[in-house]
Amino acid sequence: MTNEIILSNRLKNIMDFLPAGSFFADIGSDHAYLPIAVCQHDQSAKAIAGELNEGPYRSALEHVTTQRLTDQIKVIKGDGLEVIQFEPVKQVVIAGMGGGLICSILEQGKHLLKDVDRLILQPNVNSEYIREWLLNTDYQLVAERILAEEGHIYEILVADIAVTKARYEYSDKEILFGPYLIKEKNNVFKQKWQRERKNYRRIIEQMLRAKEPDLIKINQFKLKEKWIEEVLKDD
Ligand code: SAM
């Protein structure tokens, strides 16, 4: 029986960045909710749902089959970008993982990105790793979004293949906060960094209580705490 998939706000926001008629891969697709919702709304869209693990792979396969979308969505079991090896997808989505894991998936499979003109990345933490990784590639950050859902705050980073070969630079602050997000500085952004400031304070206090405090680490955290204060106050 087919049913319209009700997407989380997070996945709906990711969907906004896919063009009509997209051919995309959702790496780490889990239940394949995103490819199903996209293909239900757009009959010209096609997708690869990639999964490393057997359980989520089976779940994706079952959902795609019961939604009668096997013509539009191919579910492939595999590690990271290897699932697009023979699939000339135009967009790649990697969502719901840490920034470190997303970067290692991209780094390992970067030779497979030759047809891909857009990356849509949604790290749960450490989005700064992704901004840094992008700097050494032919992709350029073109949009960022931050949103809150059920007590969590999510960032979405969109990078397109650069039109020119000109290198672009970001300051360390832009890498941490996001060049677009820091400009917009909306309420969710402020909420996120107020939370982070408290986290950094707690960590610094804990580290200072250690028998032999790691002063290098402490100073790194203090610098970030200072940046957060500056960013939150200069409105
Ligand atoms: N992308 C979905 C979302 O945003 O709702 C699911 C996120 S879920 C937390 C992460 C999924 O990524 C899991 O299903 C896991 O099995 C899969 N995964 C982790 N590492 C992977 C890899 N190297 N290649 C493919 N899938 C991976």
Coordinates of N, CA and C and ligand atoms in Angstrom, one line a residue:
M1 N 0.8 -1.2 0.0 CA 0.0 0.0 0.0 C 0.9 1.3 0.0
T2 N 0.6 2.2 -0.9 CA 1.5 3.4 -0.9 C 0.8 4.5 0.0
N3 N 1.7 5.2 0.6 CA 1.3 6.3 1.6 C 2.3 7.4 1.4
E4 N 1.7 8.7 1.5 CA 2.6 9.8 1.4 C 3.5 9.8 2.6
I5 N 4.8 9.9 2.4 CA 5.7 10.0 3.5 C 5.7 11.4 4.2
I6 N 5.5 11.4 5.5 CA 5.5 12.7 6.2 C 7.0 13.0 6.7
L7 N 7.6 13.9 6.1 CA 9.0 14.2 6.4 C 9.2 15.1 7.6
S8 N 10.3 14.9 8.3 CA 10.7 15.8 9.4 C 11.0 17.1 8.7
N9 N 10.9 18.2 9.5 CA 11.2 19.5 9.1 C 12.7 19.6 8.5
R10 N 13.6 18.8 9.2 CA 15.0 18.8 8.8 C 15.1 18.2 7.4
L11 N 14.4 17.1 7.1 CA 14.5 16.5 5.7 C 13.8 17.4 4.7
K12 N 12.7 18.1 5.1 CA 12.0 19.0 4.2 C 12.9 20.1 3.8
N13 N 13.7 20.6 4.7 CA 14.6 21.7 4.4 C 15.7 21.2 3.4
I14 N 16.1 20.0 3.6 CA 17.1 19.4 2.7 C 16.5 19.3 1.3
M15 N 15.3 18.9 1.2 CA 14.6 18.7 0.0 C 14.5 20.0 -0.8
D16 N 14.4 21.1 -0.1 CA 14.3 22.4 -0.8 C 15.5 22.7 -1.7
F17 N 16.6 22.1 -1.4 CA 17.8 22.4 -2.2 C 18.0 21.4 -3.4
L18 N 17.1 20.5 -3.6 CA 17.2 19.6 -4.7 C 16.4 20.2 -5.9
P19 N 17.0 20.4 -7.0 CA 16.2 21.0 -8.2 C 15.1 20.0 -8.7
A20 N 14.2 20.5 -9.4 CA 13.2 19.7 -10.0 C 13.9 18.7 -11.0
G21 N 13.4 17.5 -11.1 CA 14.1 16.5 -12.0 C 15.4 16.1 -11.6
S22 N 15.7 16.2 -10.3 CA 17.0 15.8 -9.7 C 17.3 14.3 -10.0
F23 N 18.6 14.0 -10.0 CA 19.1 12.6 -10.0 C 20.1 12.6 -8.9
F24 N 19.7 12.2 -7.7 CA 20.6 12.4 -6.5 C 20.8 11.1 -5.8
A25 N 21.9 11.1 -5.0 CA 22.2 9.9 -4.1 C 22.0 10.4 -2.7
D26 N 21.3 9.6 -1.9 CA 21.2 9.9 -0.5 C 22.1 8.8 0.2
I27 N 23.2 9.3 0.7 CA 24.2 8.4 1.3 C 23.9 8.2 2.8
G28 N 23.7 7.0 3.2 CA 23.2 6.7 4.6 C 21.8 7.0 4.7
S29 N 21.0 6.4 3.8 CA 19.6 6.8 3.6 C 18.7 6.2 4.7
D30 N 19.1 5.2 5.4 CA 18.3 4.6 6.5 C 17.0 4.1 5.9
H31 N 15.8 4.7 6.2 CA 14.6 4.2 5.7 C 14.2 4.7 4.3
A32 N 15.1 5.4 3.7 CA 14.9 6.0 2.4 C 13.8 7.0 2.4
Y33 N 13.5 7.7 3.5 CA 12.4 8.6 3.6 C 12.6 9.8 2.6
L34 N 13.9 10.3 2.5 CA 14.1 11.5 1.7 C 13.9 11.1 0.2
P35 N 14.5 10.1 -0.3 CA 14.3 9.7 -1.8 C 12.8 9.4 -2.0
I36 N 12.1 8.8 -1.1 CA 10.7 8.5 -1.3 C 9.9 9.8 -1.4
A37 N 10.1 10.7 -0.5 CA 9.3 11.9 -0.5 C 9.6 12.7 -1.7
V38 N 10.9 12.8 -2.1 CA 11.3 13.6 -3.3 C 10.6 13.0 -4.5
C39 N 10.7 11.6 -4.7 CA 10.1 11.0 -5.9 C 8.6 11.0 -5.9
Q40 N 8.0 11.0 -4.7 CA 6.5 11.1 -4.6 C 6.0 12.5 -5.1
H41 N 6.8 13.5 -4.8 CA 6.5 14.9 -5.2 C 6.8 15.2 -6.7
D42 N 7.9 14.5 -7.2 CA 8.4 14.8 -8.5 C 8.6 13.5 -9.3
Q43 N 7.7 13.3 -10.2 CA 7.9 12.0 -10.9 C 9.0 12.0 -11.9
S44 N 9.6 13.2 -12.1 CA 10.8 13.2 -13.0 C 12.1 13.0 -12.2
A45 N 12.0 12.9 -10.9 CA 13.2 12.7 -10.1 C 13.6 11.3 -10.0
K46 N 14.9 11.1 -9.9 CA 15.4 9.7 -9.7 C 16.4 9.7 -8.5
A47 N 16.5 8.6 -7.8 CA 17.5 8.6 -6.7 C 18.1 7.3 -6.5
I48 N 19.3 7.4 -5.8 CA 20.0 6.2 -5.3 C 19.9 6.3 -3.8
A49 N 19.4 5.3 -3.1 CA 19.5 5.3 -1.7 C 20.6 4.3 -1.3
G50 N 21.7 4.9 -0.7 CA 22.9 4.1 -0.4 C 22.9 3.8 1.1
E51 N 23.2 2.6 1.4 CA 23.3 2.2 2.9 C 24.4 1.2 3.1
L52 N 25.1 1.4 4.2 CA 26.2 0.6 4.5 C 25.7 -0.6 5.3
N53 N 24.8 -0.4 6.2 CA 24.4 -1.5 7.1 C 23.1 -2.2 6.7
E54 N 23.2 -3.5 7.0 CA 22.1 -4.5 6.5 C 20.7 -4.1 7.0
G55 N 20.5 -3.7 8.2 CA 19.2 -3.4 8.8 C 18.6 -2.2 8.0
P56 N 19.3 -1.1 8.0 CA 18.7 0.1 7.3 C 18.6 -0.2 5.8
Y57 N 19.5 -1.0 5.2 CA 19.4 -1.3 3.8 C 18.1 -2.0 3.5
R58 N 17.8 -3.0 4.4 CA 16.6 -3.8 4.2 C 15.3 -2.9 4.3
S59 N 15.4 -2.0 5.3 CA 14.3 -1.1 5.6 C 14.1 -0.2 4.4
A60 N 15.2 0.3 3.8 CA 15.1 1.2 2.7 C 14.4 0.4 1.5
L61 N 14.9 -0.8 1.3 CA 14.4 -1.6 0.2 C 12.9 -1.9 0.3
E62 N 12.5 -2.2 1.5 CA 11.1 -2.5 1.8 C 10.2 -1.3 1.6
H63 N 10.7 -0.1 2.1 CA 9.9 1.1 1.9 C 9.7 1.4 0.5
V64 N 10.8 1.4 -0.3 CA 10.8 1.8 -1.7 C 9.9 0.8 -2.4
T65 N 9.9 -0.5 -2.1 CA 9.1 -1.4 -2.8 C 7.6 -1.2 -2.4
T66 N 7.3 -1.1 -1.1 CA 5.9 -0.9 -0.8 C 5.3 0.4 -1.3
Q67 N 6.2 1.4 -1.5 CA 5.7 2.7 -2.1 C 5.7 2.6 -3.6
R68 N 6.0 1.5 -4.2 CA 6.0 1.3 -5.6 C 6.9 2.3 -6.4
L69 N 8.1 2.5 -5.8 CA 8.9 3.5 -6.4 C 10.2 2.9 -7.0
T70 N 10.2 1.6 -7.2 CA 11.4 0.9 -7.7 C 11.9 1.4 -9.1
D71 N 11.0 2.0 -9.8 CA 11.4 2.6 -11.1 C 12.2 3.8 -10.9
Q72 N 11.9 4.6 -9.9 CA 12.6 5.8 -9.6 C 13.8 5.7 -8.7
I73 N 13.7 4.8 -7.7 CA 14.7 4.7 -6.7 C 15.4 3.4 -6.7
K74 N 16.7 3.4 -6.7 CA 17.5 2.2 -6.7 C 18.2 2.2 -5.3
V75 N 17.9 1.1 -4.5 CA 18.6 1.0 -3.2 C 19.8 0.1 -3.4
I76 N 20.9 0.7 -2.9 CA 22.2 0.0 -3.1 C 22.9 -0.1 -1.8
K77 N 23.4 -1.4 -1.5 CA 24.2 -1.5 -0.2 C 25.6 -1.2 -0.5
G78 N 26.2 -0.4 0.2 CA 27.6 -0.1 0.0 C 28.1 1.0 0.9
D79 N 29.5 1.2 0.9 CA 30.1 2.1 1.8 C 30.2 3.5 1.2
G80 N 29.6 4.5 1.7 CA 29.7 5.9 1.3 C 29.4 6.0 -0.2
L81 N 30.3 6.7 -0.9 CA 30.1 7.1 -2.3 C 30.3 6.0 -3.3
E82 N 30.7 4.8 -2.8 CA 30.9 3.7 -3.8 C 29.6 3.3 -4.5
V83 N 28.5 3.6 -3.9 CA 27.2 3.3 -4.5 C 26.9 4.1 -5.7
I84 N 27.7 5.2 -6.0 CA 27.4 6.0 -7.2 C 28.5 5.7 -8.3
Q85 N 29.3 4.7 -8.0 CA 30.3 4.4 -9.0 C 29.8 4.2 -10.4
F86 N 28.7 3.6 -10.6 CA 28.1 3.4 -11.9 C 26.8 4.2 -12.1
E87 N 26.6 5.2 -11.3 CA 25.4 6.0 -11.3 C 25.7 7.5 -11.5
P88 N 25.5 8.0 -12.6 CA 26.0 9.4 -12.8 C 25.0 10.4 -12.2
V89 N 25.0 10.4 -10.8 CA 24.1 11.3 -10.1 C 24.6 12.7 -10.2
K90 N 23.7 13.7 -10.1 CA 24.0 15.1 -10.2 C 24.1 15.8 -8.8
Q91 N 23.4 15.2 -7.8 CA 23.5 15.7 -6.5 C 23.7 14.6 -5.5
V92 N 24.4 15.0 -4.4 CA 24.7 14.0 -3.3 C 24.2 14.6 -2.0
V93 N 23.4 13.9 -1.3 CA 22.9 14.3 0.0 C 23.6 13.4 1.1
I94 N 24.2 13.9 2.1 CA 24.7 13.1 3.2 C 24.2 13.9 4.5
A95 N 23.2 13.2 5.2 CA 22.6 13.9 6.3 C 22.5 13.0 7.5
G96 N 22.4 13.7 8.7 CA 22.1 13.0 9.9 C 23.3 12.3 10.5
M97 N 24.5 12.7 10.2 CA 25.7 12.1 10.7 C 26.6 13.3 11.2
G98 N 27.7 12.9 11.9 CA 28.6 13.9 12.4 C 29.4 14.5 11.2
G99 N 29.9 15.7 11.4 CA 30.7 16.4 10.3 C 32.0 15.6 10.0
G100 N 32.5 14.9 11.0 CA 33.8 14.1 10.8 C 33.5 12.9 9.8
L101 N 32.4 12.2 10.1 CA 32.0 11.1 9.3 C 31.7 11.5 7.9
I102 N 30.9 12.6 7.7 CA 30.6 13.1 6.4 C 31.9 13.5 5.6
C103 N 32.8 14.1 6.3 CA 34.1 14.5 5.6 C 34.8 13.2 5.2
S104 N 34.8 12.2 6.0 CA 35.6 11.0 5.6 C 34.9 10.3 4.5
I105 N 33.6 10.3 4.5 CA 32.9 9.7 3.3 C 33.2 10.5 2.0
L106 N 33.2 11.8 2.1 CA 33.5 12.6 0.9 C 35.0 12.4 0.5
E107 N 35.9 12.4 1.5 CA 37.3 12.3 1.1 C 37.6 11.0 0.5
Q108 N 37.0 9.9 1.1 CA 37.3 8.6 0.5 C 36.7 8.4 -0.9
G109 N 35.6 9.1 -1.2 CA 35.0 8.9 -2.5 C 35.1 10.1 -3.4
K110 N 36.0 11.0 -3.1 CA 36.0 12.2 -3.9 C 36.2 12.0 -5.4
H111 N 36.9 10.9 -5.8 CA 37.2 10.6 -7.2 C 35.8 10.1 -7.9
L112 N 34.8 9.9 -7.1 CA 33.5 9.4 -7.7 C 32.5 10.6 -7.9
L113 N 33.0 11.8 -7.6 CA 32.1 13.0 -7.6 C 32.1 13.7 -9.0
K114 N 32.7 13.0 -10.0 CA 33.0 13.8 -11.3 C 31.7 14.3 -11.9
D115 N 30.5 13.7 -11.8 CA 29.3 14.2 -12.4 C 28.5 15.0 -11.4
V116 N 28.9 15.1 -10.2 CA 28.1 15.7 -9.2 C 28.3 17.2 -9.1
D117 N 27.2 18.0 -9.4 CA 27.4 19.4 -9.3 C 26.9 20.1 -8.0
R118 N 26.2 19.3 -7.2 CA 25.8 19.9 -5.9 C 25.9 18.9 -4.7
L119 N 26.4 19.3 -3.6 CA 26.5 18.5 -2.4 C 25.6 19.2 -1.4
I120 N 24.7 18.4 -0.8 CA 23.8 18.9 0.3 C 24.2 18.1 1.5
L121 N 24.8 18.8 2.5 CA 25.3 18.1 3.6 C 24.7 18.6 4.9
Q122 N 24.2 17.7 5.7 CA 23.6 18.1 7.0 C 24.3 17.4 8.2
P123 N 25.3 18.0 8.7 CA 26.0 17.4 9.8 C 25.2 17.7 11.1
N124 N 25.2 16.7 12.0 CA 24.5 16.9 13.3 C 25.4 17.7 14.2
V125 N 26.7 17.5 14.1 CA 27.7 18.3 14.8 C 28.9 18.6 13.9
N126 N 29.8 19.5 14.4 CA 31.0 19.8 13.7 C 30.9 20.1 12.2
S127 N 30.0 21.1 11.9 CA 29.9 21.5 10.5 C 31.1 22.2 10.1
E128 N 32.0 22.7 11.0 CA 33.2 23.4 10.6 C 34.2 22.5 9.9
Y129 N 34.1 21.2 10.2 CA 35.0 20.2 9.5 C 34.7 20.2 8.0
I130 N 33.4 20.3 7.7 CA 32.9 20.3 6.3 C 33.3 21.6 5.6
R131 N 33.1 22.7 6.2 CA 33.5 24.0 5.6 C 35.0 23.9 5.2
E132 N 35.8 23.4 6.1 CA 37.2 23.3 5.9 C 37.5 22.4 4.8
W133 N 36.9 21.2 4.8 CA 37.1 20.2 3.7 C 36.8 20.8 2.3
L134 N 35.7 21.6 2.3 CA 35.2 22.2 1.0 C 36.3 23.1 0.4
L135 N 37.0 23.8 1.3 CA 38.0 24.8 0.8 C 39.1 24.2 -0.1
N136 N 39.3 22.9 0.1 CA 40.3 22.2 -0.7 C 39.7 21.5 -1.9
T137 N 38.5 21.8 -2.3 CA 37.9 21.1 -3.4 C 37.4 22.1 -4.4
D138 N 36.8 21.6 -5.5 CA 36.3 22.4 -6.5 C 34.8 22.8 -6.2
Y139 N 34.4 22.5 -5.0 CA 33.0 22.9 -4.6 C 33.1 24.2 -3.8
Q140 N 32.0 25.0 -3.9 CA 32.0 26.2 -3.2 C 30.7 26.3 -2.5
L141 N 30.8 26.7 -1.2 CA 29.6 26.9 -0.4 C 28.7 27.9 -1.0
V142 N 27.4 27.6 -1.3 CA 26.5 28.6 -1.9 C 25.3 28.9 -1.0
A143 N 25.1 28.1 0.0 CA 23.9 28.4 0.9 C 24.1 27.6 2.2
E144 N 23.6 28.2 3.3 CA 23.6 27.5 4.6 C 22.2 27.8 5.2
R145 N 21.7 26.8 6.0 CA 20.5 27.0 6.7 C 20.6 26.4 8.1
I146 N 20.0 27.0 9.0 CA 20.0 26.5 10.4 C 18.6 26.4 10.9
L147 N 18.2 25.3 11.5 CA 16.8 25.1 12.0 C 16.8 24.3 13.3
A148 N 15.7 24.5 14.0 CA 15.5 23.7 15.3 C 14.3 22.8 15.1
E149 N 14.5 21.6 15.6 CA 13.4 20.6 15.6 C 13.5 19.7 16.8
E150 N 12.5 19.6 17.5 CA 12.4 18.7 18.7 C 13.6 18.9 19.6
G151 N 14.0 20.1 19.9 CA 15.1 20.3 20.8 C 16.5 20.2 20.2
H152 N 16.6 19.8 18.9 CA 17.9 19.7 18.3 C 18.0 20.9 17.3
I153 N 19.3 21.3 17.1 CA 19.6 22.3 16.1 C 20.4 21.7 15.0
Y154 N 19.9 21.9 13.8 CA 20.6 21.3 12.6 C 21.1 22.4 11.6
E155 N 22.2 22.1 11.0 CA 22.7 23.0 9.9 C 22.7 22.2 8.6
I156 N 22.4 23.0 7.6 CA 22.4 22.4 6.2 C 23.4 23.2 5.4
L157 N 24.4 22.5 4.8 CA 25.4 23.2 4.0 C 25.2 22.8 2.5
V158 N 25.1 23.8 1.6 CA 25.0 23.4 0.2 C 26.2 23.9 -0.5
A159 N 26.8 23.1 -1.3 CA 28.0 23.5 -2.1 C 27.8 23.0 -3.5
D160 N 28.1 24.0 -4.4 CA 28.0 23.7 -5.9 C 29.4 23.7 -6.5
I161 N 29.5 23.0 -7.6 CA 30.8 22.9 -8.3 C 31.1 24.4 -8.7
A162 N 32.3 24.8 -8.4 CA 32.6 26.2 -8.7 C 32.7 26.5 -10.1
V163 N 32.2 27.7 -10.5 CA 32.2 28.1 -11.9 C 33.6 28.5 -12.3
T164 N 34.3 29.2 -11.4 CA 35.7 29.6 -11.8 C 36.6 28.8 -10.9
K165 N 37.9 28.8 -11.2 CA 38.9 28.1 -10.5 C 39.4 28.9 -9.3
A166 N 39.0 30.2 -9.3 CA 39.5 31.1 -8.2 C 39.2 30.5 -6.8
R167 N 40.3 30.5 -6.0 CA 40.2 29.9 -4.7 C 39.5 31.0 -3.8
Y168 N 38.7 30.5 -2.9 CA 38.1 31.5 -2.0 C 38.5 31.1 -0.6
E169 N 38.5 32.1 0.3 CA 39.0 32.0 1.7 C 37.9 32.3 2.7
Y170 N 38.0 31.6 3.8 CA 37.1 32.0 4.9 C 38.0 32.3 6.1
S171 N 37.6 33.2 6.9 CA 38.3 33.4 8.2 C 38.0 32.2 9.1
D172 N 38.8 32.0 10.2 CA 38.5 31.0 11.1 C 37.1 31.1 11.7
K173 N 36.7 32.3 12.0 CA 35.4 32.5 12.5 C 34.3 32.1 11.5
E174 N 34.5 32.4 10.3 CA 33.5 32.0 9.3 C 33.4 30.4 9.1
I175 N 34.6 29.8 9.3 CA 34.6 28.3 9.2 C 33.8 27.8 10.4
L176 N 34.0 28.3 11.6 CA 33.3 27.8 12.8 C 31.8 28.1 12.7
F177 N 31.4 29.4 12.4 CA 30.0 29.8 12.5 C 29.2 29.6 11.2
G178 N 30.0 29.6 10.1 CA 29.3 29.5 8.8 C 29.2 30.9 8.2
P179 N 29.8 31.1 7.0 CA 29.8 32.5 6.4 C 28.4 33.1 6.1
Y180 N 27.5 32.2 5.8 CA 26.1 32.7 5.5 C 25.3 32.8 6.8
L181 N 25.5 31.9 7.7 CA 24.8 31.9 9.0 C 25.2 33.0 9.9
I182 N 26.5 33.4 9.8 CA 27.0 34.4 10.7 C 26.4 35.8 10.2
K183 N 26.2 35.9 8.9 CA 25.7 37.1 8.3 C 24.2 37.3 8.7
E184 N 23.5 36.2 8.6 CA 22.0 36.2 8.9 C 21.8 36.3 10.4
K185 N 22.5 35.6 11.1 CA 22.4 35.6 12.6 C 21.0 35.5 13.1
N186 N 20.2 34.5 12.7 CA 18.8 34.4 13.1 C 18.7 33.9 14.5
N187 N 17.5 33.7 15.0 CA 17.3 33.3 16.4 C 17.8 31.9 16.7
V188 N 17.7 31.0 15.7 CA 18.1 29.6 16.0 C 19.7 29.7 16.1
F189 N 20.3 30.5 15.3 CA 21.8 30.6 15.3 C 22.2 31.1 16.7
K190 N 21.4 32.1 17.2 CA 21.8 32.7 18.5 C 21.6 31.6 19.6
Q191 N 20.5 30.9 19.5 CA 20.2 29.8 20.4 C 21.3 28.8 20.5
K192 N 21.7 28.4 19.3 CA 22.8 27.4 19.2 C 24.1 27.9 19.9
W193 N 24.4 29.1 19.6 CA 25.7 29.6 20.1 C 25.6 30.0 21.6
Q194 N 24.4 30.3 22.1 CA 24.3 30.5 23.5 C 24.5 29.1 24.2
R195 N 24.0 28.1 23.7 CA 24.2 26.7 24.2 C 25.6 26.3 24.2
E196 N 26.3 26.6 23.0 CA 27.7 26.2 22.9 C 28.6 27.0 23.9
R197 N 28.2 28.3 24.1 CA 29.0 29.1 25.0 C 29.0 28.4 26.4
K198 N 27.8 28.0 26.8 CA 27.6 27.3 28.1 C 28.5 26.0 28.1
N199 N 28.4 25.3 27.0 CA 29.2 24.0 26.9 C 30.7 24.3 27.1
Y200 N 31.2 25.3 26.3 CA 32.6 25.6 26.4 C 33.0 26.0 27.8
R201 N 32.1 26.9 28.5 CA 32.4 27.3 29.8 C 32.6 26.1 30.8
R202 N 31.6 25.2 30.6 CA 31.6 24.0 31.5 C 32.9 23.2 31.3
I203 N 33.2 23.0 30.0 CA 34.4 22.2 29.7 C 35.7 22.9 30.3
I204 N 35.8 24.2 30.1 CA 36.9 24.9 30.5 C 37.1 24.8 32.1
E205 N 35.9 24.9 32.8 CA 36.0 24.8 34.2 C 36.4 23.4 34.7
Q206 N 35.9 22.4 33.9 CA 36.3 21.0 34.3 C 37.8 20.8 34.0
M207 N 38.3 21.3 32.9 CA 39.7 21.1 32.6 C 40.6 21.9 33.5
L208 N 40.1 23.0 34.0 CA 41.0 23.8 35.0 C 41.1 23.1 36.3
R209 N 40.1 22.2 36.6 CA 40.1 21.4 37.9 C 41.1 20.2 37.8
A210 N 41.5 19.9 36.6 CA 42.4 18.7 36.5 C 43.7 18.9 37.2
K211 N 44.4 17.8 37.6 CA 45.6 17.9 38.4 C 46.7 18.7 37.5
E212 N 46.8 18.3 36.2 CA 47.7 18.9 35.3 C 46.9 19.5 34.1
P213 N 46.3 20.7 34.2 CA 45.5 21.2 33.2 C 46.2 21.3 31.8
D214 N 45.5 20.9 30.8 CA 46.1 21.0 29.4 C 45.9 22.5 29.0
L215 N 46.9 23.3 29.2 CA 46.7 24.7 28.9 C 46.5 25.1 27.5
I216 N 47.1 24.3 26.6 CA 46.9 24.5 25.1 C 45.5 24.4 24.8
K217 N 44.9 23.2 25.2 CA 43.5 22.9 24.9 C 42.6 24.0 25.5
I218 N 42.9 24.3 26.8 CA 42.1 25.3 27.5 C 42.1 26.6 26.8
N219 N 43.2 27.0 26.3 CA 43.3 28.3 25.5 C 42.5 28.3 24.2
Q220 N 42.6 27.1 23.6 CA 41.8 26.9 22.3 C 40.3 27.1 22.6
F221 N 39.8 26.5 23.7 CA 38.4 26.6 24.1 C 38.1 28.0 24.5
K222 N 39.0 28.7 25.2 CA 38.8 30.1 25.6 C 38.7 31.0 24.4
L223 N 39.5 30.7 23.4 CA 39.4 31.5 22.2 C 38.0 31.4 21.5
K224 N 37.5 30.1 21.5 CA 36.2 29.9 20.9 C 35.1 30.6 21.7
E225 N 35.3 30.5 23.0 CA 34.3 31.2 23.9 C 34.3 32.7 23.6
K226 N 35.5 33.2 23.4 CA 35.6 34.7 23.1 C 34.9 35.0 21.8
W227 N 35.2 34.2 20.8 CA 34.6 34.4 19.5 C 33.0 34.4 19.6
I228 N 32.5 33.4 20.4 CA 31.1 33.3 20.5 C 30.5 34.6 21.2
E229 N 31.2 35.1 22.2 CA 30.8 36.3 22.9 C 30.7 37.4 21.9
E230 N 31.8 37.5 21.1 CA 31.9 38.7 20.1 C 30.7 38.6 19.1
V231 N 30.5 37.3 18.6 CA 29.5 37.2 17.6 C 28.1 37.4 18.2
L232 N 27.8 37.0 19.4 CA 26.5 37.2 20.0 C 26.3 38.6 20.4
K233 N 27.3 39.4 20.7 CA 27.1 40.7 21.1 C 27.0 41.8 20.0
D234 N 27.8 41.6 18.9 CA 27.8 42.6 17.9 C 26.7 42.5 16.9
D235 N 25.5 43.0 17.3 CA 24.3 43.0 16.4 C 24.2 44.3 15.8
Ligands
SAM1 N1 20.2 10.2 6.3 C1 19.1 9.8 7.2 C2 18.6 11.0 7.8 O1 19.2 12.1 7.8 O2 17.5 10.9 8.5 C3 19.6 8.8 8.2 C4 20.6 9.2 9.1 S1 21.1 7.9 10.1 C5 21.4 8.6 11.7 C6 22.7 7.5 9.5 C7 22.7 6.3 8.5 O3 23.9 6.3 7.8 C8 22.5 5.0 9.2 O4 21.5 4.3 8.6 C9 23.9 4.3 8.9 O5 23.7 2.9 8.7 C10 24.3 5.0 7.6 N2 25.8 5.0 7.4 C11 26.8 5.3 8.3 N3 28.0 5.2 7.7 C12 27.8 5.0 6.4 C13 28.6 4.9 5.3 N4 29.9 4.9 5.3 N5 28.0 4.6 4.1 C14 26.7 4.5 3.9 N6 25.8 4.6 5.0 C15 26.4 4.9 6.2

